[in-house]
PDB file of C-alpha atoms (C1' of nucleotides) in Angstrom:
ATOM      1  CA  MET A 361       0.195   0.157  -0.114  1.00 54.00           C
ATOM      2  CA  THR A 362       1.504   3.257  -1.088  1.00 53.00           C
ATOM      3  CA  GLU A 363      -1.518   5.658  -0.456  1.00 59.00           C
ATOM      4  CA  PRO A 364      -0.508   8.321   1.433  1.00 62.00           C
ATOM      5  CA  ASN A 365      -1.347   9.121   5.319  1.00 90.00           C
ATOM      6  CA  TYR A 366      -0.465  12.573   6.001  1.00 97.00           C
ATOM      7  CA  TRP A 367      -2.191  15.117   4.550  1.00 97.00           C
ATOM      8  CA  LEU A 368      -1.787  19.350   4.758  1.00 97.00           C
ATOM      9  CA  MET A 369      -5.094  21.328   4.228  1.00 97.00           C
ATOM     10  CA  LYS A 370      -4.477  25.285   3.860  1.00 97.00           C
ATOM     11  CA  SER A 371      -7.245  27.657   5.008  1.00 97.00           C
ATOM     12  CA  GLU A 372      -7.573  31.626   5.524  1.00 96.00           C
ATOM     13  CA  PRO A 373      -7.219  32.168   9.533  1.00 96.00           C
ATOM     14  CA  ASN A 374      -9.631  34.652   8.945  1.00 93.00           C
ATOM     15  CA  VAL A 375     -12.259  32.513   7.447  1.00 93.00           C
ATOM     16  CA  TYR A 376     -11.230  29.273   8.929  1.00 96.00           C
ATOM     17  CA  SER A 377      -8.482  29.485  11.885  1.00 97.00           C
ATOM     18  CA  ILE A 378      -7.093  26.599  13.708  1.00 97.00           C
ATOM     19  CA  ALA A 379      -8.232  28.411  16.657  1.00 97.00           C
ATOM     20  CA  ASN A 380     -12.402  27.896  15.250  1.00 97.00           C
ATOM     21  CA  LEU A 381     -11.334  24.200  15.123  1.00 98.00           C
ATOM     22  CA  GLN A 382     -10.417  23.748  18.924  1.00 98.00           C
ATOM     23  CA  ALA A 383     -13.537  25.332  19.932  1.00 98.00           C
ATOM     24  CA  GLU A 384     -15.461  23.101  17.387  1.00 97.00           C
ATOM     25  CA  VAL A 385     -13.425  19.780  18.110  1.00 98.00           C
ATOM     26  CA  GLU A 386     -14.827  19.236  14.236  1.00 98.00           C
ATOM     27  CA  THR A 387     -15.539  19.826  11.248  1.00 97.00           C
ATOM     28  CA  LEU A 388     -16.824  19.235   8.064  1.00 96.00           C
ATOM     29  CA  TRP A 389     -14.388  20.264   5.475  1.00 96.00           C
ATOM     30  CA  ASP A 390     -16.543  22.364   2.946  1.00 94.00           C
ATOM     31  CA  GLY A 391     -15.919  24.685  -0.191  1.00 93.00           C
ATOM     32  CA  ILE A 392     -13.186  22.979  -1.283  1.00 93.00           C
ATOM     33  CA  ARG A 393     -13.955  23.786  -5.610  1.00 92.00           C
ATOM     34  CA  ASN A 394     -11.039  22.393  -7.379  1.00 93.00           C
ATOM     35  CA  TYR A 395     -11.120  18.698  -8.450  1.00 92.00           C
ATOM     36  CA  GLN A 396      -7.549  17.995  -7.593  1.00 93.00           C
ATOM     37  CA  ALA A 397      -8.329  18.640  -4.152  1.00 94.00           C
ATOM     38  CA  ARG A 398     -11.429  17.005  -4.611  1.00 94.00           C
ATOM     39  CA  ASN A 399      -9.847  14.174  -5.897  1.00 93.00           C
ATOM     40  CA  TYR A 400      -6.941  14.388  -2.856  1.00 94.00           C
ATOM     41  CA  MET A 401      -9.825  14.388   0.090  1.00 95.00           C
ATOM     42  CA  ARG A 402     -11.318  10.730  -1.534  1.00 94.00           C
ATOM     43  CA  LEU A 403      -8.210   9.010  -1.002  1.00 94.00           C
ATOM     44  CA  MET A 404      -8.099   9.743   2.799  1.00 96.00           C
ATOM     45  CA  ASN A 405      -8.781   7.235   5.139  1.00 96.00           C
ATOM     46  CA  ILE A 406      -9.721   7.758   8.633  1.00 95.00           C
ATOM     47  CA  ASN A 407      -6.979   7.864  11.653  1.00 95.00           C
ATOM     48  CA  ASP A 408      -5.308   9.554   8.668  1.00 96.00           C
ATOM     49  CA  GLU A 409      -3.287  13.500  10.097  1.00 97.00           C
ATOM     50  CA  VAL A 410      -3.734  16.311   8.801  1.00 98.00           C
ATOM     51  CA  PHE A 411      -1.620  19.363   9.132  1.00 98.00           C
ATOM     52  CA  PHE A 412      -3.596  22.339   9.597  1.00 98.00           C
ATOM     53  CA  TYR A 413      -2.068  25.590   7.266  1.00 98.00           C
ATOM     54  CA  HIS A 414      -2.335  28.622   7.648  1.00 97.00           C
ATOM     55  CA  SER A 415      -2.336  30.642   3.632  1.00 96.00           C
ATOM     56  CA  ASN A 416      -2.827  34.470   3.306  1.00 94.00           C
ATOM     57  CA  CYS A 417      -1.720  35.823   6.545  1.00 94.00           C
ATOM     58  CA  LYS A 418       1.551  36.325   7.950  1.00 91.00           C
ATOM     59  CA  PRO A 419       3.606  34.354   8.369  1.00 95.00           C
ATOM     60  CA  PRO A 420       1.528  31.671   6.365  1.00 97.00           C
ATOM     61  CA  GLY A 421       2.263  28.638   7.816  1.00 97.00           C
ATOM     62  CA  ILE A 422       1.949  25.177   9.066  1.00 98.00           C
ATOM     63  CA  VAL A 423      -0.276  25.489  13.211  1.00 98.00           C
ATOM     64  CA  GLY A 424      -1.697  22.647  13.944  1.00 98.00           C
ATOM     65  CA  LEU A 425      -2.649  18.747  13.421  1.00 98.00           C
ATOM     66  CA  MET A 426      -6.042  17.275  12.652  1.00 97.00           C
ATOM     67  CA  LYS A 427      -7.518  13.711  12.402  1.00 96.00           C
ATOM     68  CA  VAL A 428      -9.934  12.119  10.027  1.00 97.00           C
ATOM     69  CA  VAL A 429     -12.550  11.144  11.303  1.00 97.00           C
ATOM     70  CA  GLU A 430     -15.280  10.527   8.687  1.00 97.00           C
ATOM     71  CA  VAL A 431     -14.588  10.255   4.640  1.00 96.00           C
ATOM     72  CA  ASN A 432     -17.028  10.808   1.929  1.00 93.00           C
ATOM     73  CA  LEU A 433     -19.508  13.293   2.861  1.00 95.00           C
ATOM     74  CA  VAL A 434     -21.309  15.271   0.927  1.00 93.00           C
ATOM     75  CA  ASP A 435     -20.835  18.874   0.743  1.00 93.00           C
ATOM     76  CA  PRO A 436     -24.046  20.276   1.691  1.00 87.00           C
ATOM     77  CA  THR A 437     -22.661  23.991   0.968  1.00 87.00           C
ATOM     78  CA  GLN A 438     -22.574  22.816  -3.324  1.00 86.00           C
ATOM     79  CA  PHE A 439     -27.023  23.159  -2.346  1.00 86.00           C
ATOM     80  CA  ASP A 440     -27.137  25.932  -0.550  1.00 83.00           C
ATOM     81  CA  GLN A 441     -28.032  29.429  -2.494  1.00 80.00           C
ATOM     82  CA  LYS A 442     -26.511  31.053  -0.177  1.00 81.00           C
ATOM     83  CA  SER A 443     -23.590  29.823   0.097  1.00 81.00           C
ATOM     84  CA  LYS A 444     -20.519  31.478  -1.750  1.00 84.00           C
ATOM     85  CA  TYR A 445     -19.414  27.711  -2.598  1.00 87.00           C
ATOM     86  CA  HIS A 446     -23.636  27.011  -4.139  1.00 84.00           C
ATOM     87  CA  ASP A 447     -22.681  24.534  -7.681  1.00 83.00           C
ATOM     88  CA  PRO A 448     -25.922  25.387  -9.853  1.00 80.00           C
ATOM     89  CA  LYS A 449     -24.828  22.183 -11.828  1.00 82.00           C
ATOM     90  CA  SER A 450     -24.476  20.194  -8.855  1.00 81.00           C
ATOM     91  CA  THR A 451     -27.314  17.363  -8.076  1.00 81.00           C
ATOM     92  CA  LYS A 452     -28.579  16.251  -4.984  1.00 82.00           C
ATOM     93  CA  ASN A 453     -28.697  12.243  -7.446  1.00 81.00           C
ATOM     94  CA  ASN A 454     -25.492  13.596  -8.281  1.00 82.00           C
ATOM     95  CA  PRO A 455     -23.274  15.603  -6.389  1.00 87.00           C
ATOM     96  CA  ARG A 456     -19.967  16.780  -7.277  1.00 89.00           C
ATOM     97  CA  TRP A 457     -18.477  18.203  -4.132  1.00 92.00           C
ATOM     98  CA  ASP A 458     -17.682  15.742  -1.055  1.00 91.00           C
ATOM     99  CA  CYS A 459     -15.922  15.910   2.251  1.00 94.00           C
ATOM    100  CA  PRO A 460     -13.902  14.892   5.343  1.00 97.00           C
ATOM    101  CA  ARG A 461     -15.313  15.918   8.547  1.00 97.00           C
ATOM    102  CA  LEU A 462     -12.108  16.777  10.613  1.00 97.00           C
ATOM    103  CA  LYS A 463     -10.973  16.657  14.057  1.00 98.00           C
ATOM    104  CA  TYR A 464      -8.533  18.874  16.113  1.00 98.00           C
ATOM    105  CA  LEU A 465      -6.298  17.413  17.792  1.00 98.00           C
ATOM    106  CA  LYS A 466      -3.219  20.322  18.793  1.00 97.00           C
ATOM    107  CA  THR A 467      -2.321  23.571  18.504  1.00 98.00           C
ATOM    108  CA  TYR A 468       1.458  23.757  18.064  1.00 98.00           C
ATOM    109  CA  LYS A 469       3.372  26.023  20.399  1.00 96.00           C
ATOM    110  CA  LYS A 470       5.142  27.850  17.691  1.00 96.00           C
ATOM    111  CA  ILE A 471       4.009  28.007  13.731  1.00 96.00           C
ATOM    112  CA  LEU A 472       6.164  26.508  11.356  1.00 97.00           C
ATOM    113  CA  SER A 473       6.819  29.444   8.634  1.00 97.00           C
ATOM    114  CA  LEU A 474       6.600  28.747   5.140  1.00 97.00           C
ATOM    115  CA  GLN A 475       9.699  30.847   4.844  1.00 96.00           C
ATOM    116  CA  GLU A 476      11.173  27.932   7.797  1.00 96.00           C
ATOM    117  CA  ILE A 477       9.869  24.970   5.914  1.00 97.00           C
ATOM    118  CA  SER A 478      10.905  26.683   2.263  1.00 96.00           C
ATOM    119  CA  SER A 479      15.131  26.376   4.068  1.00 96.00           C
ATOM    120  CA  LEU A 480      14.203  22.803   5.332  1.00 96.00           C
ATOM    121  CA  PHE A 481      12.908  20.739   2.838  1.00 96.00           C
ATOM    122  CA  LYS A 482      13.250  20.802  -1.573  1.00 94.00           C
ATOM    123  CA  PRO A 483      10.612  21.653  -3.677  1.00 92.00           C
ATOM    124  CA  GLU A 484      10.213  18.155  -4.431  1.00 91.00           C
ATOM    125  CA  GLU A 485       9.799  16.519  -1.316  1.00 94.00           C
ATOM    126  CA  LEU A 486       6.640  18.824  -0.639  1.00 95.00           C
ATOM    127  CA  VAL A 487       3.855  20.009  -2.667  1.00 94.00           C
ATOM    128  CA  LEU A 488       3.278  23.034  -1.332  1.00 95.00           C
ATOM    129  CA  ILE A 489       6.714  24.783  -1.386  1.00 95.00           C
ATOM    130  CA  ARG A 490       6.468  24.097  -5.704  1.00 93.00           C
ATOM    131  CA  LYS A 491       7.020  27.798  -7.141  1.00 90.00           C
ATOM    132  CA  GLY A 492       2.968  28.873  -8.367  1.00 89.00           C
ATOM    133  CA  ASN A 493       1.227  26.198  -5.597  1.00 91.00           C
ATOM    134  CA  ARG A 494      -2.202  26.978  -5.591  1.00 90.00           C
ATOM    135  CA  LEU A 495      -4.296  22.869  -4.254  1.00 94.00           C
ATOM    136  CA  SER A 496      -5.756  23.758  -0.675  1.00 95.00           C
ATOM    137  CA  VAL A 497      -5.414  19.948   0.059  1.00 96.00           C
ATOM    138  CA  MET A 498      -1.881  18.194  -0.433  1.00 95.00           C
ATOM    139  CA  PRO A 499      -0.638  14.349   0.213  1.00 95.00           C
ATOM    140  CA  ILE A 500       1.817  14.440   2.366  1.00 95.00           C
ATOM    141  CA  LEU A 501       4.758  11.525   2.419  1.00 94.00           C
ATOM    142  CA  ALA A 502       5.020   9.562   5.587  1.00 94.00           C
ATOM    143  CA  ASN A 503       8.803  10.380   6.068  1.00 94.00           C
ATOM    144  CA  ILE A 504       8.275  14.144   5.350  1.00 96.00           C
ATOM    145  CA  ALA A 505       5.217  14.017   8.268  1.00 96.00           C
ATOM    146  CA  GLU A 506       7.623  12.415  10.250  1.00 95.00           C
ATOM    147  CA  ARG A 507      10.132  15.155  10.264  1.00 96.00           C
ATOM    148  CA  LEU A 508       7.766  18.067   9.712  1.00 97.00           C
ATOM    149  CA  LYS A 509       5.855  16.165  13.366  1.00 96.00           C
ATOM    150  CA  CYS A 510       9.726  15.884  14.945  1.00 96.00           C
ATOM    151  CA  ILE A 511      10.182  20.219  13.841  1.00 97.00           C
ATOM    152  CA  LEU A 512       6.742  21.014  15.428  1.00 96.00           C
ATOM    153  CA  GLU A 513       7.544  19.343  18.710  1.00 94.00           C
ATOM    154  CA  LYS A 514      10.407  20.250  19.903  1.00 87.00           C
ATOM    155  CA  GLU A 515      10.238  23.657  22.327  1.00 69.00           C
TER     156      GLU A 515
ATOM    157  C1'  DG B1492      -0.900  45.742  -6.530  1.00 52.86           C
ATOM    158  C1'  DC B1493       2.131  42.392  -9.055  1.00 52.86           C
ATOM    159  C1'  DC B1494       2.402  38.141 -11.038  1.00 52.86           C
ATOM    160  C1'  DA B1495       2.819  32.412 -11.429  1.00 52.86           C
ATOM    161  C1'  DA B1496       0.947  28.471 -12.571  1.00 52.86           C
ATOM    162  C1'  DC B1497      -2.725  26.424 -12.732  1.00 52.86           C
ATOM    163  C1'  DG B1498      -7.944  25.762 -13.837  1.00 52.86           C
ATOM    164  C1'  DT B1499     -12.078  26.492 -16.659  1.00 52.86           C
ATOM    165  C1'  DT B1500     -15.024  27.836 -20.081  1.00 52.86           C
ATOM    166  C1'  DG B1501     -17.321  29.124 -24.636  1.00 52.86           C
ATOM    167  C1'  DG B1502     -16.480  29.593 -29.327  1.00 52.86           C
ATOM    168  C1'  DC B1503     -15.302  26.887 -33.557  1.00 52.86           C
TER     169       DC B1503
ATOM    170  C1'  DG C1021     -10.437  18.755 -29.592  1.00 52.86           C
ATOM    171  C1'  DC C1022      -8.131  23.146 -29.945  1.00 52.86           C
ATOM    172  C1'  DC C1023      -7.058  27.623 -28.096  1.00 52.86           C
ATOM    173  C1'  DA C1024      -8.075  32.458 -26.312  1.00 52.86           C
ATOM    174  C1'  DA C1025      -9.830  34.672 -22.572  1.00 52.86           C
ATOM    175  C1'  DC C1026     -10.802  35.278 -18.165  1.00 52.86           C
ATOM    176  C1'  DG C1027     -10.584  33.895 -12.546  1.00 52.86           C
ATOM    177  C1'  DT C1028      -8.619  32.110  -8.752  1.00 52.86           C
ATOM    178  C1'  DT C1029      -4.870  31.353  -5.285  1.00 52.86           C
ATOM    179  C1'  DG C1030      -1.353  32.924  -2.381  1.00 52.86           C
ATOM    180  C1'  DG C1031       3.132  34.467  -1.513  1.00 52.86           C
ATOM    181  C1'  DC C1032       5.303  39.120  -2.047  1.00 52.86           C
TER     182       DC C1032
END
DNA sequence: GCCAACGTTGGC
DNA sequence: GCCAACGTTGGC
């Protein structure tokens, strides 16, 4: 089995932050409208671990850890006419968008900034630091995930 | 605000 | 299927 067990997901903290997740404990990771990101979410398994990345803030970086608790749930926002994620082409019988439910595990004491990540890893090791990467969900190889956790958990 | 790197749309 | 035009993400 070469299926990935670790992931990284981006969110803008002014929209949904690690503190919001900590307060909620669990959340449906809805609103993803990119097919590649959706397809990665479809590969997720229960108990996979997910790094929480704050984007579009200063500094951007990894701030916490989550766990997958449910997979392949229909994203309800696609049917919500008031939602910015409403998709008129999606039907109840054939929904286009689905998502996992994620559970809060921890907030790291210190953010691991994109700048630090870029200095510690090579672009071929992490999709995140490849130039122009716009994916909001991406797989992390197990050995890279272990290195990330080591760095994040010390101090 | 700029721009790189895609993704999406729609005419043909 | 091609491709031009346009939209989006997100770091800087």
